[in-house]
PDB file of C-alpha atoms in Angstrom:
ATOM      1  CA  UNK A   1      79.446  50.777 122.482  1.00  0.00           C
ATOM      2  CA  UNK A   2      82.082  50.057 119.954  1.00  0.00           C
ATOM      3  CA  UNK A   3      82.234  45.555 119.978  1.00  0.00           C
ATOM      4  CA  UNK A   4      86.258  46.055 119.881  1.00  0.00           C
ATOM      5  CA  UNK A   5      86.252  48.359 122.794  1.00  0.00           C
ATOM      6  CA  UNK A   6      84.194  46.358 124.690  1.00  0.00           C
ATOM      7  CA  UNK A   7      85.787  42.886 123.635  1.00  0.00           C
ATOM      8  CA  UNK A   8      88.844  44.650 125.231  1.00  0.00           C
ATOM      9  CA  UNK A   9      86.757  45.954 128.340  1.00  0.00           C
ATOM     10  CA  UNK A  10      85.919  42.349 128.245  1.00  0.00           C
ATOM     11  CA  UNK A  11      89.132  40.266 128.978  1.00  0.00           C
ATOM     12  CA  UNK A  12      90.318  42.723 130.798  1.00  0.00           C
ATOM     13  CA  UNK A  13      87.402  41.526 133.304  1.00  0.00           C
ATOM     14  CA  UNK A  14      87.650  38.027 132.629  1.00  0.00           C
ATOM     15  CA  UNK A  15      91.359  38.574 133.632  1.00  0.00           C
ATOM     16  CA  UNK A  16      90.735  40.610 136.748  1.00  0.00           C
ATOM     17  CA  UNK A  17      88.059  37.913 137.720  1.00  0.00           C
ATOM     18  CA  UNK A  18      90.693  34.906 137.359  1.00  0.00           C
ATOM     19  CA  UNK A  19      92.957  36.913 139.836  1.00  0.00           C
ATOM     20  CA  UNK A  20      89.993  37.632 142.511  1.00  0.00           C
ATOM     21  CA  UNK A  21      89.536  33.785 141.956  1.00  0.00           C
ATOM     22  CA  UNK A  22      93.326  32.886 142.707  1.00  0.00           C
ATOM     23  CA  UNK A  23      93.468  35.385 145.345  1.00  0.00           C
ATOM     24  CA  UNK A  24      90.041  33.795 147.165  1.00  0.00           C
ATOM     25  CA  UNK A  25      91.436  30.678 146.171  1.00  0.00           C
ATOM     26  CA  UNK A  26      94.272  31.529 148.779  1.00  0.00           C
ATOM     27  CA  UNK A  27      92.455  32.346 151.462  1.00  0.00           C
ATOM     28  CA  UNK A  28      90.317  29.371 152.498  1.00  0.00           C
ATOM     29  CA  UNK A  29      88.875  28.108 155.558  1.00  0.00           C
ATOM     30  CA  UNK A  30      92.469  29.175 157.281  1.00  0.00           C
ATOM     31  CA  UNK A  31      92.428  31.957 160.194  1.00  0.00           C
ATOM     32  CA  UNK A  32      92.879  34.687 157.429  1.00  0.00           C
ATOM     33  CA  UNK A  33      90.127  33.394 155.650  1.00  0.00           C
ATOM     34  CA  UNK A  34      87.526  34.552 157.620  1.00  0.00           C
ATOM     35  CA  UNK A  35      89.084  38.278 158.744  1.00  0.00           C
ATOM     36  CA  UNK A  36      89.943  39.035 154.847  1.00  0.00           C
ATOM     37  CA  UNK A  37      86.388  37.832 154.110  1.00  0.00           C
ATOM     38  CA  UNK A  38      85.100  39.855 156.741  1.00  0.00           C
ATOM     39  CA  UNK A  39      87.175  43.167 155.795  1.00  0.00           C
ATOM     40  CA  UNK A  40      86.319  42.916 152.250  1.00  0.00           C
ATOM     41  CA  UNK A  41      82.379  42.841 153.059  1.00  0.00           C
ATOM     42  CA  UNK A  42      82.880  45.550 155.309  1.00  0.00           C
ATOM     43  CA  UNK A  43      85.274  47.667 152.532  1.00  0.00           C
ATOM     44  CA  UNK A  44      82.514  47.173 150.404  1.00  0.00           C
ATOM     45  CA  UNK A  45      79.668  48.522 152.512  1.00  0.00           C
ATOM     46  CA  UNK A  46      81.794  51.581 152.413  1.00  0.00           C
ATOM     47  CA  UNK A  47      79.166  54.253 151.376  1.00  0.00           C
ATOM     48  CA  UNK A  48      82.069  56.442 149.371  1.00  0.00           C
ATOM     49  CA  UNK A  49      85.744  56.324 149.114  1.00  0.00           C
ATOM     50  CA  UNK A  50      88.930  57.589 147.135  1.00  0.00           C
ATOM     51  CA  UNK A  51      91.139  54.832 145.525  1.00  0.00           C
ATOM     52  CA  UNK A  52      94.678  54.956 144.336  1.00  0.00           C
ATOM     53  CA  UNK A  53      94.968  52.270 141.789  1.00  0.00           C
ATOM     54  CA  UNK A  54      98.316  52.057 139.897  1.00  0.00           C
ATOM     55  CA  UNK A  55      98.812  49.135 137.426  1.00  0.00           C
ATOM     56  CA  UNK A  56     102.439  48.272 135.671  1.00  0.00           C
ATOM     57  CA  UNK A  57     103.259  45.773 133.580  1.00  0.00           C
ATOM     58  CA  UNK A  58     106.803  44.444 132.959  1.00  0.00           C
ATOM     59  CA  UNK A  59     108.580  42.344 130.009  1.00  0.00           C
ATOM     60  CA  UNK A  60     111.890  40.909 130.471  1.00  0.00           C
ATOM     61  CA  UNK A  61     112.746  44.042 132.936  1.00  0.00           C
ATOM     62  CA  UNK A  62     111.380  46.088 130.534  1.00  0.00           C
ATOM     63  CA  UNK A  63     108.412  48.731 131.697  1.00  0.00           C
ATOM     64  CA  UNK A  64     105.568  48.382 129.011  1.00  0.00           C
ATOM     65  CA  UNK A  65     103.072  49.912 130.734  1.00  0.00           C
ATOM     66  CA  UNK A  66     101.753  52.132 133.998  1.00  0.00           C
ATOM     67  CA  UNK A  67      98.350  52.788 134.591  1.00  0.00           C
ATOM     68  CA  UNK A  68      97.538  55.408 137.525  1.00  0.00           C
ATOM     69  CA  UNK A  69      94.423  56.028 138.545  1.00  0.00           C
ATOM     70  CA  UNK A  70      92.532  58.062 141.091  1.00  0.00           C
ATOM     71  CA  UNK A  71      88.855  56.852 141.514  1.00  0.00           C
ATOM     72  CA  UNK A  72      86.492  58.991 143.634  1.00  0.00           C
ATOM     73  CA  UNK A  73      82.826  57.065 144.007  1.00  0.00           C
ATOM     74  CA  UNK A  74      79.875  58.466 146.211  1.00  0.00           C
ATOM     75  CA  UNK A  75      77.082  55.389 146.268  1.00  0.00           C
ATOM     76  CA  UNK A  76      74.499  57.108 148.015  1.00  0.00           C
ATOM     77  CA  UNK A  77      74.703  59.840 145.537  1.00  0.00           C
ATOM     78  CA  UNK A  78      75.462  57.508 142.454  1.00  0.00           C
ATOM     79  CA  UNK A  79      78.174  59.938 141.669  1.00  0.00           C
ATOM     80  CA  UNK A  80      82.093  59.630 141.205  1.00  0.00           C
ATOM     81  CA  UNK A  81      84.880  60.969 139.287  1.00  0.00           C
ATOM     82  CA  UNK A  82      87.991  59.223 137.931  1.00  0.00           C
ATOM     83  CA  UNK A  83      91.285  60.542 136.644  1.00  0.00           C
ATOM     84  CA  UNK A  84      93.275  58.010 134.864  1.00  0.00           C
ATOM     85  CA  UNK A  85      96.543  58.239 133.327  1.00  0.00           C
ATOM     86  CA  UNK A  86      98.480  56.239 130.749  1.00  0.00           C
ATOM     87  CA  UNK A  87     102.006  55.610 129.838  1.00  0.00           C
ATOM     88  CA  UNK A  88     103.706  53.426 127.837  1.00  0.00           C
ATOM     89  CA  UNK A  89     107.199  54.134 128.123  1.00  0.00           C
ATOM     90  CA  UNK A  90     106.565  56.730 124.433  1.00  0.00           C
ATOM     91  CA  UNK A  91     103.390  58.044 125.148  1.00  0.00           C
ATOM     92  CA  UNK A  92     101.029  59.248 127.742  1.00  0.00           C
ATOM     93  CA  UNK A  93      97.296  60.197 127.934  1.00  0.00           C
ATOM     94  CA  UNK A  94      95.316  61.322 130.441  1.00  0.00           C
ATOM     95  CA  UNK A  95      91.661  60.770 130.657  1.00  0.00           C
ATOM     96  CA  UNK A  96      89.099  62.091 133.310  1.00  0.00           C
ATOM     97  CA  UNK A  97      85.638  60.550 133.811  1.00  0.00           C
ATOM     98  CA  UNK A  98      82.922  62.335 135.767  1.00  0.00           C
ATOM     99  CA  UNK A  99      79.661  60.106 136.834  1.00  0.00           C
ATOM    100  CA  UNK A 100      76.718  63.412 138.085  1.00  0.00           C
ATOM    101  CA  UNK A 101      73.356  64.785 137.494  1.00  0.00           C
ATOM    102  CA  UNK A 102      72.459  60.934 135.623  1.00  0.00           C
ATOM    103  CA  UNK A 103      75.255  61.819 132.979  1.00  0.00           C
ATOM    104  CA  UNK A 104      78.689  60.612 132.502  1.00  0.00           C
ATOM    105  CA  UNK A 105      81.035  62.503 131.178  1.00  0.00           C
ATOM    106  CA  UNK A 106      84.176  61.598 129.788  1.00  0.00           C
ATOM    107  CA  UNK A 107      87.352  63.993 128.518  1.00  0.00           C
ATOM    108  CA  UNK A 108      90.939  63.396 127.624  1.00  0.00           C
ATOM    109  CA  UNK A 109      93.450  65.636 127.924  1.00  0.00           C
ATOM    110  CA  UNK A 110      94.357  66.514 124.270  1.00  0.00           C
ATOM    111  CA  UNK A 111      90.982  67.295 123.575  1.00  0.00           C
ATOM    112  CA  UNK A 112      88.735  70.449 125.180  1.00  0.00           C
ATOM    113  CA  UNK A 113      85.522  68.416 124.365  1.00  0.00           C
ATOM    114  CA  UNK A 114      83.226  67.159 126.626  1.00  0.00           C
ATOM    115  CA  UNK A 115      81.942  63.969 125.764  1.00  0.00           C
ATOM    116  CA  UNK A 116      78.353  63.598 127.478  1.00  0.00           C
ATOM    117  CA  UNK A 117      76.551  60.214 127.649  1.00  0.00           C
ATOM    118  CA  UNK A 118      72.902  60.587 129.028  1.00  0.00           C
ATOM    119  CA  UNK A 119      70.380  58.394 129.793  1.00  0.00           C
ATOM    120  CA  UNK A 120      67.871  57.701 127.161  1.00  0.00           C
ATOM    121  CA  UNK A 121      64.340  57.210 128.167  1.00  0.00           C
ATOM    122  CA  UNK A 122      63.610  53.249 128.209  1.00  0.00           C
ATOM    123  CA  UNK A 123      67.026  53.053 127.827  1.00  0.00           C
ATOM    124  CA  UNK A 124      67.468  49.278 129.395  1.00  0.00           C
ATOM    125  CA  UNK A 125      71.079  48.937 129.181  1.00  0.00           C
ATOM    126  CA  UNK A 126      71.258  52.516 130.866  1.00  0.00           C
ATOM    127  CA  UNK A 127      69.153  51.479 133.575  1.00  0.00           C
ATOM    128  CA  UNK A 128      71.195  48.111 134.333  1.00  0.00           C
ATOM    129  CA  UNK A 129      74.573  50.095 134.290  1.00  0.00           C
ATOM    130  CA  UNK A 130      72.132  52.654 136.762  1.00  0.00           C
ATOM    131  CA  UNK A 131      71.385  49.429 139.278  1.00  0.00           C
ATOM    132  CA  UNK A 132      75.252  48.366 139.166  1.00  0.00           C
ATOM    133  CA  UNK A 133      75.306  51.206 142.159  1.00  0.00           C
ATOM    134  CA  UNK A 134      72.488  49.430 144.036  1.00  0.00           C
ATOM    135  CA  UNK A 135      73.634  47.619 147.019  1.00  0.00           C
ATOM    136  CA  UNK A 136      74.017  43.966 146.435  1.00  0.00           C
ATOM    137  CA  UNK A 137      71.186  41.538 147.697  1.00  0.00           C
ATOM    138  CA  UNK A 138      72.069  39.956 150.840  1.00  0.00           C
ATOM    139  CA  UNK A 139      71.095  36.546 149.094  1.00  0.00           C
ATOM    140  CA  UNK A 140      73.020  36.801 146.164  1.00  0.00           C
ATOM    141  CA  UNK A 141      76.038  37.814 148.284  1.00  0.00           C
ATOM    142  CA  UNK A 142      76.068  34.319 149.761  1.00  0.00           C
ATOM    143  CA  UNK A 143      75.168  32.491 146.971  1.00  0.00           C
ATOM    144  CA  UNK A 144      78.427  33.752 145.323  1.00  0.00           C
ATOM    145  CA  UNK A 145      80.394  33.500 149.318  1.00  0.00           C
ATOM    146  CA  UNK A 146      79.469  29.626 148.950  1.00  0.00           C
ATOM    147  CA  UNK A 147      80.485  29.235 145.701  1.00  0.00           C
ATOM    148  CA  UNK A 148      83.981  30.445 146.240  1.00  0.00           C
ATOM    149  CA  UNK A 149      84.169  28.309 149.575  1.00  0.00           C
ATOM    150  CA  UNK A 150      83.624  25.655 147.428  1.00  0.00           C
ATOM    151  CA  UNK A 151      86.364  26.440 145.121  1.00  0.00           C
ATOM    152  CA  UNK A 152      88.858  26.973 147.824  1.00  0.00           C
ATOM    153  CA  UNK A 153      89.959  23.227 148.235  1.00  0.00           C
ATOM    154  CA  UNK A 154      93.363  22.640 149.845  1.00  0.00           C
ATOM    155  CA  UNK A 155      95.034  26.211 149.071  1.00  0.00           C
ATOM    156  CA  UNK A 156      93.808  27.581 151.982  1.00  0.00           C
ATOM    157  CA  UNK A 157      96.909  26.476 153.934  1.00  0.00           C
ATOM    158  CA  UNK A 158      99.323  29.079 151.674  1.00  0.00           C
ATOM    159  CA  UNK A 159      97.793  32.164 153.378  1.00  0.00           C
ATOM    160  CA  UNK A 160      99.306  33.646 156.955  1.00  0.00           C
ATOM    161  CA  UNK A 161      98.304  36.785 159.003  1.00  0.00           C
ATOM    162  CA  UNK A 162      99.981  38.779 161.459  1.00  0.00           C
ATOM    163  CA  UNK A 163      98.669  41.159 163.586  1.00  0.00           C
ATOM    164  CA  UNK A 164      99.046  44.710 164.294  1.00  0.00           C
ATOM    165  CA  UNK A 165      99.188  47.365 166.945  1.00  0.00           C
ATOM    166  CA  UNK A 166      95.609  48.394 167.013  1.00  0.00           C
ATOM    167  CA  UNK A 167      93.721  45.980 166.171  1.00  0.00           C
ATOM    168  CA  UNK A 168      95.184  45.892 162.426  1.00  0.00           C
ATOM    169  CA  UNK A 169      96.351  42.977 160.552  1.00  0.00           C
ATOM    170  CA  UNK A 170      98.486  41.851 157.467  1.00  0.00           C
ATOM    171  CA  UNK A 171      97.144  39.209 155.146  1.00  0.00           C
ATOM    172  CA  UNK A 172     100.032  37.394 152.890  1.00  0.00           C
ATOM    173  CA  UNK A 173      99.465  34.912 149.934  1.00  0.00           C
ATOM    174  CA  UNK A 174     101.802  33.751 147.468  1.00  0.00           C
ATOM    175  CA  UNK A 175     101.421  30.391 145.027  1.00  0.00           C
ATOM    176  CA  UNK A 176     104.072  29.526 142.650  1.00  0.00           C
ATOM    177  CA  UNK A 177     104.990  26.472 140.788  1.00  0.00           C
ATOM    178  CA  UNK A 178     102.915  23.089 141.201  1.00  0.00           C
ATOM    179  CA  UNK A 179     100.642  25.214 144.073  1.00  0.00           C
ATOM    180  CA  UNK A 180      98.857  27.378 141.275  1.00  0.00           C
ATOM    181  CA  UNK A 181      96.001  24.860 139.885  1.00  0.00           C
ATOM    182  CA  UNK A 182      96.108  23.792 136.237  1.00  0.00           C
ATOM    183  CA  UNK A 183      92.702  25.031 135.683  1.00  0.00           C
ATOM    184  CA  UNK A 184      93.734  28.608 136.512  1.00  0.00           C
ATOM    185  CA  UNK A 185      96.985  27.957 134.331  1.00  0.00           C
ATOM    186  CA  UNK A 186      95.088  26.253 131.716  1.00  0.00           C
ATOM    187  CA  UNK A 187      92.134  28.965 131.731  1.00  0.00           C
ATOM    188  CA  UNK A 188      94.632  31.720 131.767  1.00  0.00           C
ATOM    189  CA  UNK A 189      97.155  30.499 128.916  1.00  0.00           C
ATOM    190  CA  UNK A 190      94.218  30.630 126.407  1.00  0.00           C
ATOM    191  CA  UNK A 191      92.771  34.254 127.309  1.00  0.00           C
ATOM    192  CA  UNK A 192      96.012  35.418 126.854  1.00  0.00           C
ATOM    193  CA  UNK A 193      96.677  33.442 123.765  1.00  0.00           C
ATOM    194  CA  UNK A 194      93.497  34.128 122.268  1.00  0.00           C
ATOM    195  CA  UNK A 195      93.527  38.051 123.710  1.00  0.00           C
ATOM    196  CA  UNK A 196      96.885  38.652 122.208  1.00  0.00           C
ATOM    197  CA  UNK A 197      96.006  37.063 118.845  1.00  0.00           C
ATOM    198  CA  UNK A 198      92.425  38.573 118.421  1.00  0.00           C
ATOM    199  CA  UNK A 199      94.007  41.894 118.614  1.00  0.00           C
ATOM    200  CA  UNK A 200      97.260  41.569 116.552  1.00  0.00           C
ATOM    201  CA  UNK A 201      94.366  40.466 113.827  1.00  0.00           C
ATOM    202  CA  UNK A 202      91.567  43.263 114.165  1.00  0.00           C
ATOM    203  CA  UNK A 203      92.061  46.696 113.428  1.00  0.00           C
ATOM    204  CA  UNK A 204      93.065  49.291 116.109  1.00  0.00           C
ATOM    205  CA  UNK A 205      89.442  51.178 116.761  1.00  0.00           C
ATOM    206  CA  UNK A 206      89.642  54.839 116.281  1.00  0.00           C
ATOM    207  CA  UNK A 207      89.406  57.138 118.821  1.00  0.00           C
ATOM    208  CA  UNK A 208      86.084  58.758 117.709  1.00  0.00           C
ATOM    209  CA  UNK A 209      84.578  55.624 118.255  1.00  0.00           C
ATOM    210  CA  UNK A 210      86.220  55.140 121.909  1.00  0.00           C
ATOM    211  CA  UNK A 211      85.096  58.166 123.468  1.00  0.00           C
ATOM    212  CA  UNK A 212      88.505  60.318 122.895  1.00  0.00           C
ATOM    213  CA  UNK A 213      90.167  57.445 124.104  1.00  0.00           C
ATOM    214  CA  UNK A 214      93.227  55.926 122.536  1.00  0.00           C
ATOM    215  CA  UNK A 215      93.283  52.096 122.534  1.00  0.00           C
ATOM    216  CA  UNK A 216      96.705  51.685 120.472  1.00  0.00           C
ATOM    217  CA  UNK A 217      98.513  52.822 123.853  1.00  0.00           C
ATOM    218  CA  UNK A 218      97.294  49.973 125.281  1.00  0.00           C
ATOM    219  CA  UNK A 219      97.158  47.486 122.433  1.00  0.00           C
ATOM    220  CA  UNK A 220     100.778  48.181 121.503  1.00  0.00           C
ATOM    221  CA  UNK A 221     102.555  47.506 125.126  1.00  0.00           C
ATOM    222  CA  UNK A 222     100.640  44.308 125.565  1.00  0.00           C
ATOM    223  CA  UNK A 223     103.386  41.304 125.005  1.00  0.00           C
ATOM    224  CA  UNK A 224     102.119  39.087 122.053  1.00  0.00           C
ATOM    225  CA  UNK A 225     102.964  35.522 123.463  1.00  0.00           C
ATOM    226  CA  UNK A 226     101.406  32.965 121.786  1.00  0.00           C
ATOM    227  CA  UNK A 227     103.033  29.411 122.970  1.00  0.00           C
ATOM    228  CA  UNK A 228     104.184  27.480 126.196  1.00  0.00           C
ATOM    229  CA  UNK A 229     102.266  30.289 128.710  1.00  0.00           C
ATOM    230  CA  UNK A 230     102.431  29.659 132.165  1.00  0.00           C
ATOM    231  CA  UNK A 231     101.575  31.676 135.432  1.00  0.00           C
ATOM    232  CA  UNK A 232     104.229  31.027 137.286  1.00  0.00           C
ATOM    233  CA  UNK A 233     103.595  32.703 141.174  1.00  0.00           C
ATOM    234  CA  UNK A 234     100.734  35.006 142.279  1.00  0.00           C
ATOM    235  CA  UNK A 235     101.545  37.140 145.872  1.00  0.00           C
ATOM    236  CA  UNK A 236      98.505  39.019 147.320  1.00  0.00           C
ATOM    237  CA  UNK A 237      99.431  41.293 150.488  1.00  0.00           C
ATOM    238  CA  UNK A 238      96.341  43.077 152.159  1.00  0.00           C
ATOM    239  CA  UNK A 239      96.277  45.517 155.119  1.00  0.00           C
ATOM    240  CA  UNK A 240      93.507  45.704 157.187  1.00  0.00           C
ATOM    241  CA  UNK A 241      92.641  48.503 159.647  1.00  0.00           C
ATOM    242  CA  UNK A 242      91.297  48.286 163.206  1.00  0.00           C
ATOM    243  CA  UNK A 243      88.247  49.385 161.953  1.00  0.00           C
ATOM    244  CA  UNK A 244      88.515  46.090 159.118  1.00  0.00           C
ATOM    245  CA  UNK A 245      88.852  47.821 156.153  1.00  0.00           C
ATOM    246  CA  UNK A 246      91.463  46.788 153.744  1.00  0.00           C
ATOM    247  CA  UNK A 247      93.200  49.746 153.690  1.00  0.00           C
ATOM    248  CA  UNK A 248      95.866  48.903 150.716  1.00  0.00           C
ATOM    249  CA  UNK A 249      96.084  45.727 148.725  1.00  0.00           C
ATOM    250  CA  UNK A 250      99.085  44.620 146.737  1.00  0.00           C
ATOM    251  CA  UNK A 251      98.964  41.517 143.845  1.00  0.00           C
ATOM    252  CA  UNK A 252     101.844  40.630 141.606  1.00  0.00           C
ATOM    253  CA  UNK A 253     101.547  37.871 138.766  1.00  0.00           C
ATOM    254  CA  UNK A 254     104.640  36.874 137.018  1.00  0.00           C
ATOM    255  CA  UNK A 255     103.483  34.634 133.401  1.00  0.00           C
ATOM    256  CA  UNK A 256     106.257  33.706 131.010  1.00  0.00           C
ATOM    257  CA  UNK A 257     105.908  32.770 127.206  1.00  0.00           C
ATOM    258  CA  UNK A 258     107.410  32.757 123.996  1.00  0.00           C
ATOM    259  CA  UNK A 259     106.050  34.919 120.933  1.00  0.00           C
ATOM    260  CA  UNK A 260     105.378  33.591 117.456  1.00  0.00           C
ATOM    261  CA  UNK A 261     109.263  34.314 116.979  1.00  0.00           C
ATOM    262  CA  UNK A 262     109.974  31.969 119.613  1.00  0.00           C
ATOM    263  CA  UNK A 263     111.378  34.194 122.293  1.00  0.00           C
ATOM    264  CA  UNK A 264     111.085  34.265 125.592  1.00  0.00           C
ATOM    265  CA  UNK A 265     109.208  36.269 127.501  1.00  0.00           C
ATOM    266  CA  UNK A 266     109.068  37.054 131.287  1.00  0.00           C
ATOM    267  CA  UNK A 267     106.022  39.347 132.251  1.00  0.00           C
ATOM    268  CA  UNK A 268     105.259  41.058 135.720  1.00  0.00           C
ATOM    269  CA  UNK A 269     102.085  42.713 136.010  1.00  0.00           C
ATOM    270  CA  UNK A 270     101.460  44.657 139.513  1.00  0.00           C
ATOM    271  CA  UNK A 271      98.567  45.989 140.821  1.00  0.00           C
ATOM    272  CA  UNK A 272      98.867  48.340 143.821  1.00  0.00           C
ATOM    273  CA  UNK A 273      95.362  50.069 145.455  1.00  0.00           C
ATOM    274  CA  UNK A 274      95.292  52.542 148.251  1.00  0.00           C
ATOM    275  CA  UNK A 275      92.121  53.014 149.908  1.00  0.00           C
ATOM    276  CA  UNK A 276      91.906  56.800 151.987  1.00  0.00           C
ATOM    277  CA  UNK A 277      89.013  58.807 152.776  1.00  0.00           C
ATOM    278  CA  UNK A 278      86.278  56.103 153.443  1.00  0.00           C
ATOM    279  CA  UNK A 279      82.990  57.750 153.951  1.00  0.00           C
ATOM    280  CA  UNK A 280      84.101  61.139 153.959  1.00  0.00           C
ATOM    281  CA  UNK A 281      84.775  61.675 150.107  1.00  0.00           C
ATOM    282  CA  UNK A 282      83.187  64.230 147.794  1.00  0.00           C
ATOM    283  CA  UNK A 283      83.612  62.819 144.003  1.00  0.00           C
ATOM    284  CA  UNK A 284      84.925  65.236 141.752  1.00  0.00           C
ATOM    285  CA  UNK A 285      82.047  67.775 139.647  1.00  0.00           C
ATOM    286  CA  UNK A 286      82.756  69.401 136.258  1.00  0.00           C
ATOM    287  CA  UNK A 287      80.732  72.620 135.281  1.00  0.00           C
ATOM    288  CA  UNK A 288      79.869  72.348 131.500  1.00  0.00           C
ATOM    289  CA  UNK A 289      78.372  75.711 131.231  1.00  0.00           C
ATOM    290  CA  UNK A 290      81.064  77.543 128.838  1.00  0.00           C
ATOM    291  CA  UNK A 291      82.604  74.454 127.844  1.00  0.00           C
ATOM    292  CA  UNK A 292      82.474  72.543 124.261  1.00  0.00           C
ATOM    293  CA  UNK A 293      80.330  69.932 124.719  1.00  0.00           C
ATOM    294  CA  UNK A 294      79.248  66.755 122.438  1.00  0.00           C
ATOM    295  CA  UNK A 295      76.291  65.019 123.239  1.00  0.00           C
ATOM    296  CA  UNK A 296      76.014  61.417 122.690  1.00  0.00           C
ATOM    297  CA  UNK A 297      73.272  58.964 122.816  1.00  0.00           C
ATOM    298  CA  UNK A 298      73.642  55.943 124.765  1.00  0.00           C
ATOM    299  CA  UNK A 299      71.703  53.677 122.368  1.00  0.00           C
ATOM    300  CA  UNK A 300      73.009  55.046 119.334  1.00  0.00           C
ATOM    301  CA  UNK A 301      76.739  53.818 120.915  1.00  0.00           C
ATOM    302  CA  UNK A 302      75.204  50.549 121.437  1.00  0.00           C
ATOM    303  CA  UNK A 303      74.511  49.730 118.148  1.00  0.00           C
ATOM    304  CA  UNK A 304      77.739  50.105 116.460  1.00  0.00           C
ATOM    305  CA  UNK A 305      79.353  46.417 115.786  1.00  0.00           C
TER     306      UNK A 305
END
């Protein structure tokens, strides 16, 4: 895989994992603590679902960016389908991923190629991406459960529930201020310093080497602060069935900044995912027979630096 694509791929995950963190952190040993804990190990048990994920992000009331996604995953039959498209405010591509037959297949939607990624024969990196469908061991599950008890500390006083008529319930946690740890501050301030720096300096990767896909719509709406960055409030909202499954789950972050230039900068990034359909969903399939297709070779993508 391209190293810029996946340095990208990269903080985006180190940046989704720092807001699982704060949004754990929120939730300690508190009454909501143990039913969000509870819902989200049963949501994830969840054999195959369809999830609405949208994504925006906001600069000084400006929209820079909107990310909608429709993600269609069948465990059991390690299969799923994604649709994913992406605006940013001057331009918009849309990208569909299919995961069947042990092949993943990805296509945008200015191109009427194929792009087919199959599994090489003592492929190792194939195989681990293979066992990320595996069902987690029980053991390793509560290693990680105790290890963000023990990061939960005092915050678990910021998070309330109500109920619901049927058995459902609403989970609420917001931090702002002096309640959002310096550590998380501190952690997050350099990522996005360092992000935002690393890829004003590196060349934009082109788009043979990213599958069809084109990075520069997201590299150009991302906000290039560089001093005084702050998180300033996280708010989490979950909903939670009768059947506890978290349904819908909301997360706002607002950071503020200034660029090299000095300006200020006030970013909102929201996420927004809609769970429907849980163990009753079919992924999407896409027949290749007739179509232009371009084979390409796992380990040969791994290799290119």
């Amino acid at each position: 895989m391209n190293k810029k694509l996946a340095m990208m791929g990269l903080g985006v995950a180190v940046g989704s994992m720092m807001l699982v963190t704060s949004v754990y952190a929120g939730v300690g040993d508190a009454p909501g603590y143990e039913t969000f804990k509870s819902a989200f190990k049963q949501t994830a048990a969840v054999e195959n679902v369809t999830r609405q994920v949208n994504v925006s992000l906001q600069d000084n009331g400006v929209s820079l960016l909107n990310v909608k996604s429709t993600i269609k995953s069948d465990q059991s039959g390690r299969a799923g389908s994604a649709e994913v498209k992406v605006k940013n405010g001057k331009e918009e591509q849309t990208i569909h991923f299919y995961s069947q037959d042990g092949k993943q297949i990805v296509k945008t939607a200015d191109s009427d190629v194929y792009k087919v990624i199959e599994a090489q024969p003592g492929n190792g990196k194939f195989k681990a991406l293979e066992g990320a469908n595996h069902t987690p061991d029980p053991a390793t599950i509560q290693e990680v459960e105790n290890v963000v008890d023990a990061l939960v500390g005092n915050l678990k006083n910021y998070v309330t529930m109500d109920q619901k008529s049927g058995k459902g319930k609403e989970i609420h946690f917001k931090l702002s201020g002096s309640q959002i740890s310096p550590v998380v501050n501190t952690i997050g301030s350099l990522i996005i310093k360092h992000g935002t720096q690393e890829n004003g300096q590196r060349p934009i990767p082109a788009k043979a080497d990213t599958l069809g896909v084109d990075v520069s719509t997201l590299k150009n709406s991302l906000p290039q602060l560089a001093n005084d960055i702050k998180m300033d409030a996280v708010e989490v909202n979950a909903t939670i069935d009768g059947d506890n499954h978290i349904t819908n789950q909301t997360a706002q972050i607002h950071i503020s900044g200034k660029d090299v230039q000095g300006v200020n900068h006030d970013v909102v990034l929201s996420v927004d995912m809609t769970l429907s359909s849980l163990n009753s969903t079919t992924p999407d399939t896409v027949d290749l027979n007739g179509k232009k297709v371009e084979n390409v070779k796992f380990d040969q993508q791994s290799r290119k630096h």
